[in-house]
mmCIF file of C-alpha atoms in Angstrom:
data_model
loop_
_atom_site.group_PDB
_atom_site.id
_atom_site.type_symbol
_atom_site.label_atom_id
_atom_site.label_comp_id
_atom_site.label_asym_id
_atom_site.label_seq_id
_atom_site.Cartn_x
_atom_site.Cartn_y
_atom_site.Cartn_z
ATOM 1 C CA UNK G 1 -9.442 71.132 -66.547
ATOM 2 C CA UNK G 2 -10.414 73.933 -68.944
ATOM 3 C CA UNK G 3 -10.698 77.422 -67.459
ATOM 4 C CA UNK G 4 -12.793 80.128 -69.153
ATOM 5 C CA UNK G 5 -12.377 83.814 -68.265
ATOM 6 C CA UNK G 6 -15.563 85.703 -69.213
ATOM 7 C CA UNK G 7 -14.810 88.361 -66.568
ATOM 8 C CA UNK G 8 -13.012 90.406 -69.236
ATOM 9 C CA UNK G 9 -15.270 90.566 -72.307
ATOM 10 C CA UNK G 10 -18.240 88.390 -71.450
ATOM 11 C CA UNK G 11 -19.331 85.211 -73.198
ATOM 12 C CA UNK G 12 -21.404 84.043 -76.147
ATOM 13 C CA UNK G 13 -21.904 80.742 -77.901
ATOM 14 C CA UNK G 14 -19.610 81.535 -80.823
ATOM 15 C CA UNK G 15 -16.864 82.769 -78.473
ATOM 16 C CA UNK G 16 -16.983 79.469 -76.583
ATOM 17 C CA UNK G 17 -16.771 77.494 -79.841
ATOM 18 C CA UNK G 18 -13.886 79.622 -81.095
ATOM 19 C CA UNK G 19 -11.956 79.289 -77.833
ATOM 20 C CA UNK G 20 -12.260 75.482 -77.873
ATOM 21 C CA UNK G 21 -11.222 75.235 -81.531
ATOM 22 C CA UNK G 22 -8.271 77.520 -80.776
ATOM 23 C CA UNK G 23 -7.329 75.102 -77.972
ATOM 24 C CA UNK G 24 -7.193 72.268 -80.484
ATOM 25 C CA UNK G 25 -10.732 70.864 -80.548
ATOM 26 C CA UNK G 26 -11.721 69.144 -83.791
ATOM 27 C CA UNK G 27 -13.329 71.763 -86.073
ATOM 28 C CA UNK G 28 -14.572 68.960 -88.355
ATOM 29 C CA UNK G 29 -17.183 68.236 -85.687
ATOM 30 C CA UNK G 30 -18.749 71.642 -86.341
ATOM 31 C CA UNK G 31 -18.598 71.113 -90.094
ATOM 32 C CA UNK G 32 -21.002 68.183 -89.663
ATOM 33 C CA UNK G 33 -23.771 70.735 -89.081
ATOM 34 C CA UNK G 34 -23.344 71.944 -92.680
ATOM 35 C CA UNK G 35 -25.038 68.742 -93.852
ATOM 36 C CA UNK G 36 -28.079 68.953 -91.551
ATOM 37 C CA UNK G 37 -31.308 68.646 -93.557
ATOM 38 C CA UNK G 38 -34.998 68.544 -92.837
ATOM 39 C CA UNK G 39 -35.222 71.184 -90.121
ATOM 40 C CA UNK G 40 -38.347 73.262 -90.607
ATOM 41 C CA UNK G 41 -37.496 76.803 -91.681
ATOM 42 C CA UNK G 42 -33.836 75.960 -92.367
ATOM 43 C CA UNK G 43 -32.581 75.744 -95.958
ATOM 44 C CA UNK G 44 -28.831 75.716 -95.412
ATOM 45 C CA UNK G 45 -25.939 75.970 -92.957
ATOM 46 C CA UNK G 46 -22.370 77.092 -93.501
ATOM 47 C CA UNK G 47 -19.850 77.133 -90.656
ATOM 48 C CA UNK G 48 -16.404 78.607 -91.195
ATOM 49 C CA UNK G 49 -13.460 79.418 -88.988
ATOM 50 C CA UNK G 50 -10.925 82.170 -89.437
ATOM 51 C CA UNK G 51 -8.050 83.670 -87.522
ATOM 52 C CA UNK G 52 -8.689 87.289 -86.648
ATOM 53 C CA UNK G 53 -7.400 89.946 -84.280
ATOM 54 C CA UNK G 54 -9.365 91.696 -81.570
ATOM 55 C CA UNK G 55 -7.292 94.512 -80.198
ATOM 56 C CA UNK G 56 -3.794 93.034 -80.329
ATOM 57 C CA UNK G 57 -4.897 89.461 -79.538
ATOM 58 C CA UNK G 58 -5.065 86.797 -82.226
ATOM 59 C CA UNK G 59 -8.163 84.644 -81.842
ATOM 60 C CA UNK G 60 -10.309 82.081 -83.666
ATOM 61 C CA UNK G 61 -13.631 83.339 -84.979
ATOM 62 C CA UNK G 62 -16.420 80.871 -85.747
ATOM 63 C CA UNK G 63 -18.796 82.259 -88.374
ATOM 64 C CA UNK G 64 -22.190 80.594 -88.680
ATOM 65 C CA UNK G 65 -24.233 81.517 -91.763
ATOM 66 C CA UNK G 66 -27.820 80.283 -91.877
ATOM 67 C CA UNK G 67 -30.357 80.323 -94.690
ATOM 68 C CA UNK G 68 -33.208 80.374 -92.226
ATOM 69 C CA UNK G 69 -36.783 81.623 -92.449
ATOM 70 C CA UNK G 70 -38.697 81.579 -89.178
ATOM 71 C CA UNK G 71 -40.557 83.895 -86.830
ATOM 72 C CA UNK G 72 -39.357 82.328 -83.636
ATOM 73 C CA UNK G 73 -39.785 78.818 -82.256
ATOM 74 C CA UNK G 74 -41.524 77.341 -79.236
ATOM 75 C CA UNK G 75 -39.709 75.426 -76.525
ATOM 76 C CA UNK G 76 -40.916 72.005 -77.640
ATOM 77 C CA UNK G 77 -39.758 72.760 -81.209
ATOM 78 C CA UNK G 78 -36.236 73.552 -80.000
ATOM 79 C CA UNK G 79 -36.046 70.236 -78.133
ATOM 80 C CA UNK G 80 -37.362 68.343 -81.165
ATOM 81 C CA UNK G 81 -34.799 70.022 -83.443
ATOM 82 C CA UNK G 82 -32.040 69.151 -80.967
ATOM 83 C CA UNK G 83 -33.006 65.469 -81.076
ATOM 84 C CA UNK G 84 -33.170 65.505 -84.871
ATOM 85 C CA UNK G 85 -29.853 67.330 -85.262
ATOM 86 C CA UNK G 86 -28.062 65.161 -82.685
ATOM 87 C CA UNK G 87 -28.721 62.103 -84.812
ATOM 88 C CA UNK G 88 -27.571 63.859 -88.004
ATOM 89 C CA UNK G 89 -24.214 64.963 -86.557
ATOM 90 C CA UNK G 90 -23.518 61.750 -84.614
ATOM 91 C CA UNK G 91 -23.343 63.362 -81.171
ATOM 92 C CA UNK G 92 -22.685 61.167 -78.119
ATOM 93 C CA UNK G 93 -25.321 60.636 -75.452
ATOM 94 C CA UNK G 94 -23.278 62.763 -73.057
ATOM 95 C CA UNK G 95 -23.132 65.699 -75.502
ATOM 96 C CA UNK G 96 -26.849 65.379 -76.282
ATOM 97 C CA UNK G 97 -27.857 65.345 -72.617
ATOM 98 C CA UNK G 98 -25.640 68.320 -71.729
ATOM 99 C CA UNK G 99 -26.889 70.310 -74.750
ATOM 100 C CA UNK G 100 -30.476 69.564 -73.731
ATOM 101 C CA UNK G 101 -29.666 70.749 -70.220
ATOM 102 C CA UNK G 102 -28.332 74.051 -71.628
ATOM 103 C CA UNK G 103 -31.346 74.584 -73.894
ATOM 104 C CA UNK G 104 -33.737 73.811 -71.038
ATOM 105 C CA UNK G 105 -31.829 76.364 -68.980
ATOM 106 C CA UNK G 106 -32.586 79.011 -71.636
ATOM 107 C CA UNK G 107 -36.216 77.915 -71.984
ATOM 108 C CA UNK G 108 -36.822 77.978 -68.226
ATOM 109 C CA UNK G 109 -35.316 81.462 -67.979
ATOM 110 C CA UNK G 110 -37.438 82.772 -70.861
ATOM 111 C CA UNK G 111 -40.525 81.120 -69.379
ATOM 112 C CA UNK G 112 -39.885 82.814 -66.039
ATOM 113 C CA UNK G 113 -39.421 86.205 -67.696
ATOM 114 C CA UNK G 114 -42.531 85.958 -69.898
ATOM 115 C CA UNK G 115 -44.786 83.987 -67.550
ATOM 116 C CA UNK G 116 -45.158 81.031 -69.923
ATOM 117 C CA UNK G 117 -44.786 77.250 -69.854
ATOM 118 C CA UNK G 118 -41.366 75.892 -70.822
ATOM 119 C CA UNK G 119 -42.604 73.882 -73.811
ATOM 120 C CA UNK G 120 -44.741 76.740 -75.121
ATOM 121 C CA UNK G 121 -42.483 79.733 -74.461
ATOM 122 C CA UNK G 122 -41.823 81.556 -77.739
ATOM 123 C CA UNK G 123 -38.168 82.267 -78.537
ATOM 124 C CA UNK G 124 -37.163 84.936 -81.018
ATOM 125 C CA UNK G 125 -33.372 85.446 -81.343
ATOM 126 C CA UNK G 126 -32.657 82.414 -79.150
ATOM 127 C CA UNK G 127 -34.995 80.324 -81.309
ATOM 128 C CA UNK G 128 -32.523 80.308 -84.215
ATOM 129 C CA UNK G 129 -30.787 77.100 -85.302
ATOM 130 C CA UNK G 130 -27.628 78.937 -84.254
ATOM 131 C CA UNK G 131 -28.557 78.107 -80.620
ATOM 132 C CA UNK G 132 -28.668 74.385 -81.433
ATOM 133 C CA UNK G 133 -25.222 74.591 -83.049
ATOM 134 C CA UNK G 134 -23.776 76.511 -80.088
ATOM 135 C CA UNK G 135 -25.137 74.137 -77.441
ATOM 136 C CA UNK G 136 -24.547 70.808 -79.148
ATOM 137 C CA UNK G 137 -21.295 71.920 -80.797
ATOM 138 C CA UNK G 138 -19.847 73.148 -77.507
ATOM 139 C CA UNK G 139 -20.137 69.769 -75.808
ATOM 140 C CA UNK G 140 -18.982 67.865 -78.905
ATOM 141 C CA UNK G 141 -15.836 70.024 -79.042
ATOM 142 C CA UNK G 142 -15.302 69.678 -75.311
ATOM 143 C CA UNK G 143 -15.500 65.908 -75.617
ATOM 144 C CA UNK G 144 -12.977 65.900 -78.476
ATOM 145 C CA UNK G 145 -10.436 67.537 -76.158
ATOM 146 C CA UNK G 146 -10.869 64.708 -73.662
ATOM 147 C CA UNK G 147 -11.667 67.109 -70.841
ATOM 148 C CA UNK G 148 -15.110 67.603 -69.315
ATOM 149 C CA UNK G 149 -14.114 69.539 -66.196
ATOM 150 C CA UNK G 150 -14.793 73.263 -66.581
ATOM 151 C CA UNK G 151 -13.974 76.221 -64.353
ATOM 152 C CA UNK G 152 -14.998 79.811 -64.940
ATOM 153 C CA UNK G 153 -14.526 83.267 -63.523
ATOM 154 C CA UNK G 154 -17.611 85.500 -62.995
ATOM 155 C CA UNK G 155 -19.323 86.690 -66.178
ATOM 156 C CA UNK G 156 -18.942 90.293 -67.322
ATOM 157 C CA UNK G 157 -22.304 91.467 -68.687
ATOM 158 C CA UNK G 158 -21.637 94.937 -70.059
ATOM 159 C CA UNK G 159 -24.011 97.813 -69.357
ATOM 160 C CA UNK G 160 -26.604 100.104 -70.893
ATOM 161 C CA UNK G 161 -29.372 98.776 -73.083
ATOM 162 C CA UNK G 162 -29.793 96.598 -76.144
ATOM 163 C CA UNK G 163 -32.344 96.618 -78.970
ATOM 164 C CA UNK G 164 -34.319 93.363 -79.310
ATOM 165 C CA UNK G 165 -37.551 92.203 -80.932
ATOM 166 C CA UNK G 166 -39.183 93.069 -77.588
ATOM 167 C CA UNK G 167 -37.868 96.624 -77.835
ATOM 168 C CA UNK G 168 -35.110 98.139 -75.711
ATOM 169 C CA UNK G 169 -34.020 95.953 -72.798
ATOM 170 C CA UNK G 170 -31.527 96.612 -69.999
ATOM 171 C CA UNK G 171 -28.112 94.930 -69.986
ATOM 172 C CA UNK G 172 -27.839 92.255 -68.746
ATOM 173 C CA UNK G 173 -31.034 91.173 -70.492
ATOM 174 C CA UNK G 174 -33.736 89.571 -68.309
ATOM 175 C CA UNK G 175 -33.003 86.024 -69.553
ATOM 176 C CA UNK G 176 -29.359 86.293 -68.464
ATOM 177 C CA UNK G 177 -30.255 87.488 -64.974
ATOM 178 C CA UNK G 178 -32.890 84.735 -64.718
ATOM 179 C CA UNK G 179 -30.294 82.072 -65.600
ATOM 180 C CA UNK G 180 -27.792 83.564 -63.160
ATOM 181 C CA UNK G 181 -30.380 83.678 -60.387
ATOM 182 C CA UNK G 182 -31.511 80.090 -60.896
ATOM 183 C CA UNK G 183 -28.079 78.536 -61.448
ATOM 184 C CA UNK G 184 -25.969 80.681 -59.139
ATOM 185 C CA UNK G 185 -23.838 82.287 -61.853
ATOM 186 C CA UNK G 186 -21.838 85.283 -60.509
ATOM 187 C CA UNK G 187 -22.179 88.358 -62.725
ATOM 188 C CA UNK G 188 -19.916 91.401 -63.062
ATOM 189 C CA UNK G 189 -20.991 94.851 -64.167
ATOM 190 C CA UNK G 190 -18.878 96.905 -66.557
ATOM 191 C CA UNK G 191 -18.595 100.427 -67.900
ATOM 192 C CA UNK G 192 -18.474 98.977 -71.420
ATOM 193 C CA UNK G 193 -21.660 99.973 -73.234
ATOM 194 C CA UNK G 194 -23.332 96.980 -74.833
ATOM 195 C CA UNK G 195 -24.346 93.372 -74.315
ATOM 196 C CA UNK G 196 -21.293 91.250 -73.503
ATOM 197 C CA UNK G 197 -23.042 88.131 -72.192
ATOM 198 C CA UNK G 198 -25.713 86.267 -74.163
ATOM 199 C CA UNK G 199 -28.225 83.842 -72.699
ATOM 200 C CA UNK G 200 -26.714 80.985 -74.723
ATOM 201 C CA UNK G 201 -23.175 81.652 -73.520
ATOM 202 C CA UNK G 202 -24.253 82.040 -69.892
ATOM 203 C CA UNK G 203 -26.421 78.901 -70.001
ATOM 204 C CA UNK G 204 -23.542 76.777 -71.355
ATOM 205 C CA UNK G 205 -21.301 77.852 -68.491
ATOM 206 C CA UNK G 206 -24.158 77.540 -65.985
ATOM 207 C CA UNK G 207 -24.684 73.836 -66.708
ATOM 208 C CA UNK G 208 -21.027 72.855 -67.075
ATOM 209 C CA UNK G 209 -18.719 75.066 -65.003
ATOM 210 C CA UNK G 210 -17.663 75.550 -61.414
ATOM 211 C CA UNK G 211 -17.374 79.299 -60.782
ATOM 212 C CA UNK G 212 -14.438 80.814 -58.919
ATOM 213 C CA UNK G 213 -14.144 84.425 -57.875
ATOM 214 C CA UNK G 214 -10.445 83.722 -57.429
ATOM 215 C CA UNK G 215 -9.071 81.019 -59.705
ATOM 216 C CA UNK G 216 -7.338 78.023 -58.109
ATOM 217 C CA UNK G 217 -3.626 77.581 -58.643
ATOM 218 C CA UNK G 218 -2.859 75.875 -61.955
ATOM 219 C CA UNK G 219 -0.167 75.351 -64.571
ATOM 220 C CA UNK G 220 -1.347 76.413 -68.079
ATOM 221 C CA UNK G 221 -0.497 73.806 -70.714
ATOM 222 C CA UNK G 222 -2.278 75.480 -73.647
ATOM 223 C CA UNK G 223 -4.221 78.715 -74.210
ATOM 224 C CA UNK G 224 -6.911 79.500 -76.775
ATOM 225 C CA UNK G 225 -8.897 82.629 -77.626
ATOM 226 C CA UNK G 226 -12.385 82.798 -79.117
ATOM 227 C CA UNK G 227 -13.354 86.031 -80.860
ATOM 228 C CA UNK G 228 -16.709 87.772 -80.514
ATOM 229 C CA UNK G 229 -18.464 89.573 -83.361
ATOM 230 C CA UNK G 230 -18.490 93.088 -81.925
ATOM 231 C CA UNK G 231 -15.650 95.519 -81.349
ATOM 232 C CA UNK G 232 -15.200 97.339 -78.058
ATOM 233 C CA UNK G 233 -12.457 99.447 -76.504
ATOM 234 C CA UNK G 234 -11.188 96.211 -74.959
ATOM 235 C CA UNK G 235 -10.310 93.089 -76.933
ATOM 236 C CA UNK G 236 -13.572 91.187 -77.423
ATOM 237 C CA UNK G 237 -12.149 87.715 -76.809
ATOM 238 C CA UNK G 238 -12.797 84.828 -74.445
ATOM 239 C CA UNK G 239 -9.703 83.092 -73.102
ATOM 240 C CA UNK G 240 -9.748 79.354 -72.479
ATOM 241 C CA UNK G 241 -6.837 77.670 -70.728
ATOM 242 C CA UNK G 242 -6.079 73.963 -70.612
ATOM 243 C CA UNK G 243 -4.702 73.621 -67.110
ATOM 244 C CA UNK G 244 -2.724 71.072 -65.174
ATOM 245 C CA UNK G 245 -3.800 71.306 -61.559
ATOM 246 C CA UNK G 246 -1.037 71.926 -59.028
ATOM 247 C CA UNK G 247 -0.733 70.299 -55.639
ATOM 248 C CA UNK G 248 -2.375 73.425 -54.204
ATOM 249 C CA UNK G 249 -6.137 72.969 -53.947
ATOM 250 C CA UNK G 250 -8.633 75.746 -53.229
ATOM 251 C CA UNK G 251 -11.454 74.616 -50.928
ATOM 252 C CA UNK G 252 -13.930 76.087 -48.451
ATOM 253 C CA UNK G 253 -13.990 75.464 -44.714
ATOM 254 C CA UNK G 254 -17.439 75.572 -43.061
ATOM 255 C CA UNK G 255 -17.781 75.699 -39.290
ATOM 256 C CA UNK G 256 -20.630 75.738 -36.796
ATOM 257 C CA UNK G 257 -20.960 75.377 -33.018
ATOM 258 C CA UNK G 258 -23.472 72.940 -31.496
ATOM 259 C CA UNK G 259 -24.451 73.003 -27.812
ATOM 260 C CA UNK G 260 -27.853 71.311 -27.952
ATOM 261 C CA UNK G 261 -27.335 68.135 -29.994
ATOM 262 C CA UNK G 262 -27.166 64.543 -28.767
ATOM 263 C CA UNK G 263 -24.469 62.005 -29.558
ATOM 264 C CA UNK G 264 -26.896 59.980 -31.672
ATOM 265 C CA UNK G 265 -27.887 63.059 -33.673
ATOM 266 C CA UNK G 266 -24.310 64.205 -34.317
ATOM 267 C CA UNK G 267 -23.296 60.714 -35.432
ATOM 268 C CA UNK G 268 -26.102 60.580 -37.976
ATOM 269 C CA UNK G 269 -25.376 64.139 -39.156
ATOM 270 C CA UNK G 270 -21.704 63.329 -39.779
ATOM 271 C CA UNK G 271 -22.614 60.267 -41.865
ATOM 272 C CA UNK G 272 -24.854 62.418 -44.091
ATOM 273 C CA UNK G 273 -22.438 65.365 -44.317
ATOM 274 C CA UNK G 274 -19.591 63.104 -45.435
ATOM 275 C CA UNK G 275 -21.487 62.582 -48.701
ATOM 276 C CA UNK G 276 -20.703 66.142 -49.871
ATOM 277 C CA UNK G 277 -17.488 66.868 -47.935
ATOM 278 C CA UNK G 278 -13.828 66.146 -48.463
ATOM 279 C CA UNK G 279 -13.277 66.080 -44.704
ATOM 280 C CA UNK G 280 -15.517 66.251 -41.622
ATOM 281 C CA UNK G 281 -13.991 67.108 -38.229
ATOM 282 C CA UNK G 282 -15.662 67.186 -34.833
ATOM 283 C CA UNK G 283 -13.925 69.161 -32.074
ATOM 284 C CA UNK G 284 -14.874 69.961 -28.502
ATOM 285 C CA UNK G 285 -14.968 73.467 -27.108
ATOM 286 C CA UNK G 286 -16.535 75.811 -24.600
ATOM 287 C CA UNK G 287 -19.487 78.056 -25.320
ATOM 288 C CA UNK G 288 -21.620 80.489 -23.346
ATOM 289 C CA UNK G 289 -21.217 80.280 -19.585
ATOM 290 C CA UNK G 290 -18.354 77.808 -20.120
ATOM 291 C CA UNK G 291 -20.760 75.129 -21.287
ATOM 292 C CA UNK G 292 -19.264 72.283 -23.358
ATOM 293 C CA UNK G 293 -20.136 72.175 -27.051
ATOM 294 C CA UNK G 294 -19.156 70.576 -30.351
ATOM 295 C CA UNK G 295 -17.413 72.460 -33.178
ATOM 296 C CA UNK G 296 -18.291 70.792 -36.489
ATOM 297 C CA UNK G 297 -16.052 71.567 -39.468
ATOM 298 C CA UNK G 298 -16.511 70.594 -43.110
ATOM 299 C CA UNK G 299 -13.998 70.951 -45.933
ATOM 300 C CA UNK G 300 -15.822 71.159 -49.272
ATOM 301 C CA UNK G 301 -15.310 72.074 -52.916
ATOM 302 C CA UNK G 302 -16.880 75.354 -54.021
ATOM 303 C CA UNK G 303 -19.556 73.567 -56.051
ATOM 304 C CA UNK G 304 -20.716 71.698 -52.923
ATOM 305 C CA UNK G 305 -20.935 74.750 -50.649
ATOM 306 C CA UNK G 306 -24.704 75.231 -50.908
ATOM 307 C CA UNK G 307 -25.449 71.515 -50.461
ATOM 308 C CA UNK G 308 -23.194 71.310 -47.422
ATOM 309 C CA UNK G 309 -24.816 74.333 -45.763
ATOM 310 C CA UNK G 310 -28.273 72.920 -46.459
ATOM 311 C CA UNK G 311 -27.111 69.625 -44.915
ATOM 312 C CA UNK G 312 -25.933 71.382 -41.758
ATOM 313 C CA UNK G 313 -29.287 73.116 -41.371
ATOM 314 C CA UNK G 314 -31.195 69.892 -42.080
ATOM 315 C CA UNK G 315 -29.238 67.363 -40.016
ATOM 316 C CA UNK G 316 -28.020 69.417 -37.046
ATOM 317 C CA UNK G 317 -29.554 71.856 -34.577
ATOM 318 C CA UNK G 318 -27.527 74.824 -35.844
ATOM 319 C CA UNK G 319 -29.201 78.025 -37.037
ATOM 320 C CA UNK G 320 -26.046 79.634 -38.472
ATOM 321 C CA UNK G 321 -22.699 78.721 -40.023
ATOM 322 C CA UNK G 322 -19.378 80.396 -40.826
ATOM 323 C CA UNK G 323 -17.296 79.691 -43.929
ATOM 324 C CA UNK G 324 -14.175 80.980 -45.637
ATOM 325 C CA UNK G 325 -11.823 79.901 -48.446
ATOM 326 C CA UNK G 326 -8.783 77.843 -47.470
ATOM 327 C CA UNK G 327 -5.938 76.336 -49.480
ATOM 328 C CA UNK G 328 -4.981 72.695 -49.083
ATOM 329 C CA UNK G 329 -1.664 71.292 -50.263
ATOM 330 C CA UNK G 330 -1.700 67.559 -50.883
ATOM 331 C CA UNK G 331 0.923 65.125 -52.054
ATOM 332 C CA UNK G 332 0.330 63.350 -55.356
ATOM 333 C CA UNK G 333 -0.606 59.767 -54.638
ATOM 334 C CA UNK G 334 -0.376 56.540 -56.601
ATOM 335 C CA UNK G 335 -1.080 52.937 -55.668
ATOM 336 C CA UNK G 336 1.586 50.395 -56.583
ATOM 337 C CA UNK G 337 1.737 46.642 -56.060
ATOM 338 C CA UNK G 338 4.944 45.043 -54.742
ATOM 339 C CA UNK G 339 5.803 41.369 -54.063
ATOM 340 C CA UNK G 340 5.443 40.253 -50.444
ATOM 341 C CA UNK G 341 5.740 36.684 -49.058
ATOM 342 C CA UNK G 342 4.696 34.964 -52.256
ATOM 343 C CA UNK G 343 1.890 37.418 -52.924
ATOM 344 C CA UNK G 344 1.452 41.112 -53.536
ATOM 345 C CA UNK G 345 0.604 44.070 -51.311
ATOM 346 C CA UNK G 346 -0.597 47.499 -52.332
ATOM 347 C CA UNK G 347 1.618 50.412 -51.411
ATOM 348 C CA UNK G 348 0.400 54.004 -51.351
ATOM 349 C CA UNK G 349 3.223 56.196 -52.658
ATOM 350 C CA UNK G 350 2.903 59.924 -51.935
ATOM 351 C CA UNK G 351 5.172 62.479 -53.620
ATOM 352 C CA UNK G 352 5.732 66.211 -53.297
ATOM 353 C CA UNK G 353 8.708 67.734 -55.095
ATOM 354 C CA UNK G 354 11.724 65.815 -53.773
ATOM 355 C CA UNK G 355 9.851 64.110 -50.935
ATOM 356 C CA UNK G 356 8.397 60.610 -51.091
ATOM 357 C CA UNK G 357 6.434 58.570 -48.544
ATOM 358 C CA UNK G 358 5.345 54.965 -48.791
ATOM 359 C CA UNK G 359 2.692 53.151 -46.773
ATOM 360 C CA UNK G 360 1.734 49.499 -47.158
ATOM 361 C CA UNK G 361 -1.963 48.687 -47.151
ATOM 362 C CA UNK G 362 -2.649 47.136 -43.740
ATOM 363 C CA UNK G 363 -5.449 44.865 -44.975
ATOM 364 C CA UNK G 364 -3.105 43.336 -47.568
ATOM 365 C CA UNK G 365 -0.450 42.736 -44.899
ATOM 366 C CA UNK G 366 -2.881 40.923 -42.607
ATOM 367 C CA UNK G 367 -4.285 38.880 -45.489
ATOM 368 C CA UNK G 368 -0.789 37.741 -46.508
ATOM 369 C CA UNK G 369 0.117 36.995 -42.861
ATOM 370 C CA UNK G 370 -2.950 34.811 -42.418
ATOM 371 C CA UNK G 371 -2.576 32.874 -45.693
#
């Protein structure tokens, strides 16, 4: 897992690229964009990396220089350029699809703000080829690290106002709040004057990360810092941490009480709720006037919270639920095969620190006994 922390100094496309390169991602993948030809309005690309300091923190800065002449691009042009560029740089299907998802996220937000169609919305700053590099390059770098699981803290946006081609706009800019509203990205205000979170940076996290207000327990194996362009009173860097997950797992427990549901209905509901839950428990209890009822509990990952709540409302008679974060400690498990009566049986081996438990697969035992 890679954990980004934009709660400190926000996020932008170049900060994400710098953080991944600082973690050890292959910078040569970004250099492929230098050879891109045939994009309308683009005469040349030069991408460089350098080690710099922001505050007292050493970080990697990705500088993208474009010889570009354009007055904005429409949504359909951005998608066409992405397809063209993806072929030129040899991006994988996964990276292409995720980059397209991020660009569509920007286009949909801009369309909402300006009351336009996605394919026809006119992008100014976000219409630069720089956006294509940020989106496609991010997922290419991520893939080179061999890790596609992303976690993120809430995004610090800054405060005040920023000058754009549309005039002065409030911080966060409307496109950022539109993305956050649509994708459920938690935002943090700040007394730092200026724009800390760009629409490109927020969209990349929105389509790839699980957001945590409190980070799960983890063991850092490597740390990287990506530098932003501006200077503030705080170090303008984005930290990325390659993490080994501990046995401690942060989950959410959802609970509701049901006093007007039939056995057939609760059985069907449980079968549907198991699709998005780690665990589903059904308990019996007493409700108003000592009437018997069911207590239905779900244990879910944070990213499945909304789906699980929607499932409870859809498949049960409840009109309200309770939920809270819980920690779950689990033993690390492996499956091993051991000889048994001329054949083999699978053994589940569970370990936690100095403890070890072993359990033979019952189906394998019966199969060997019957053969």
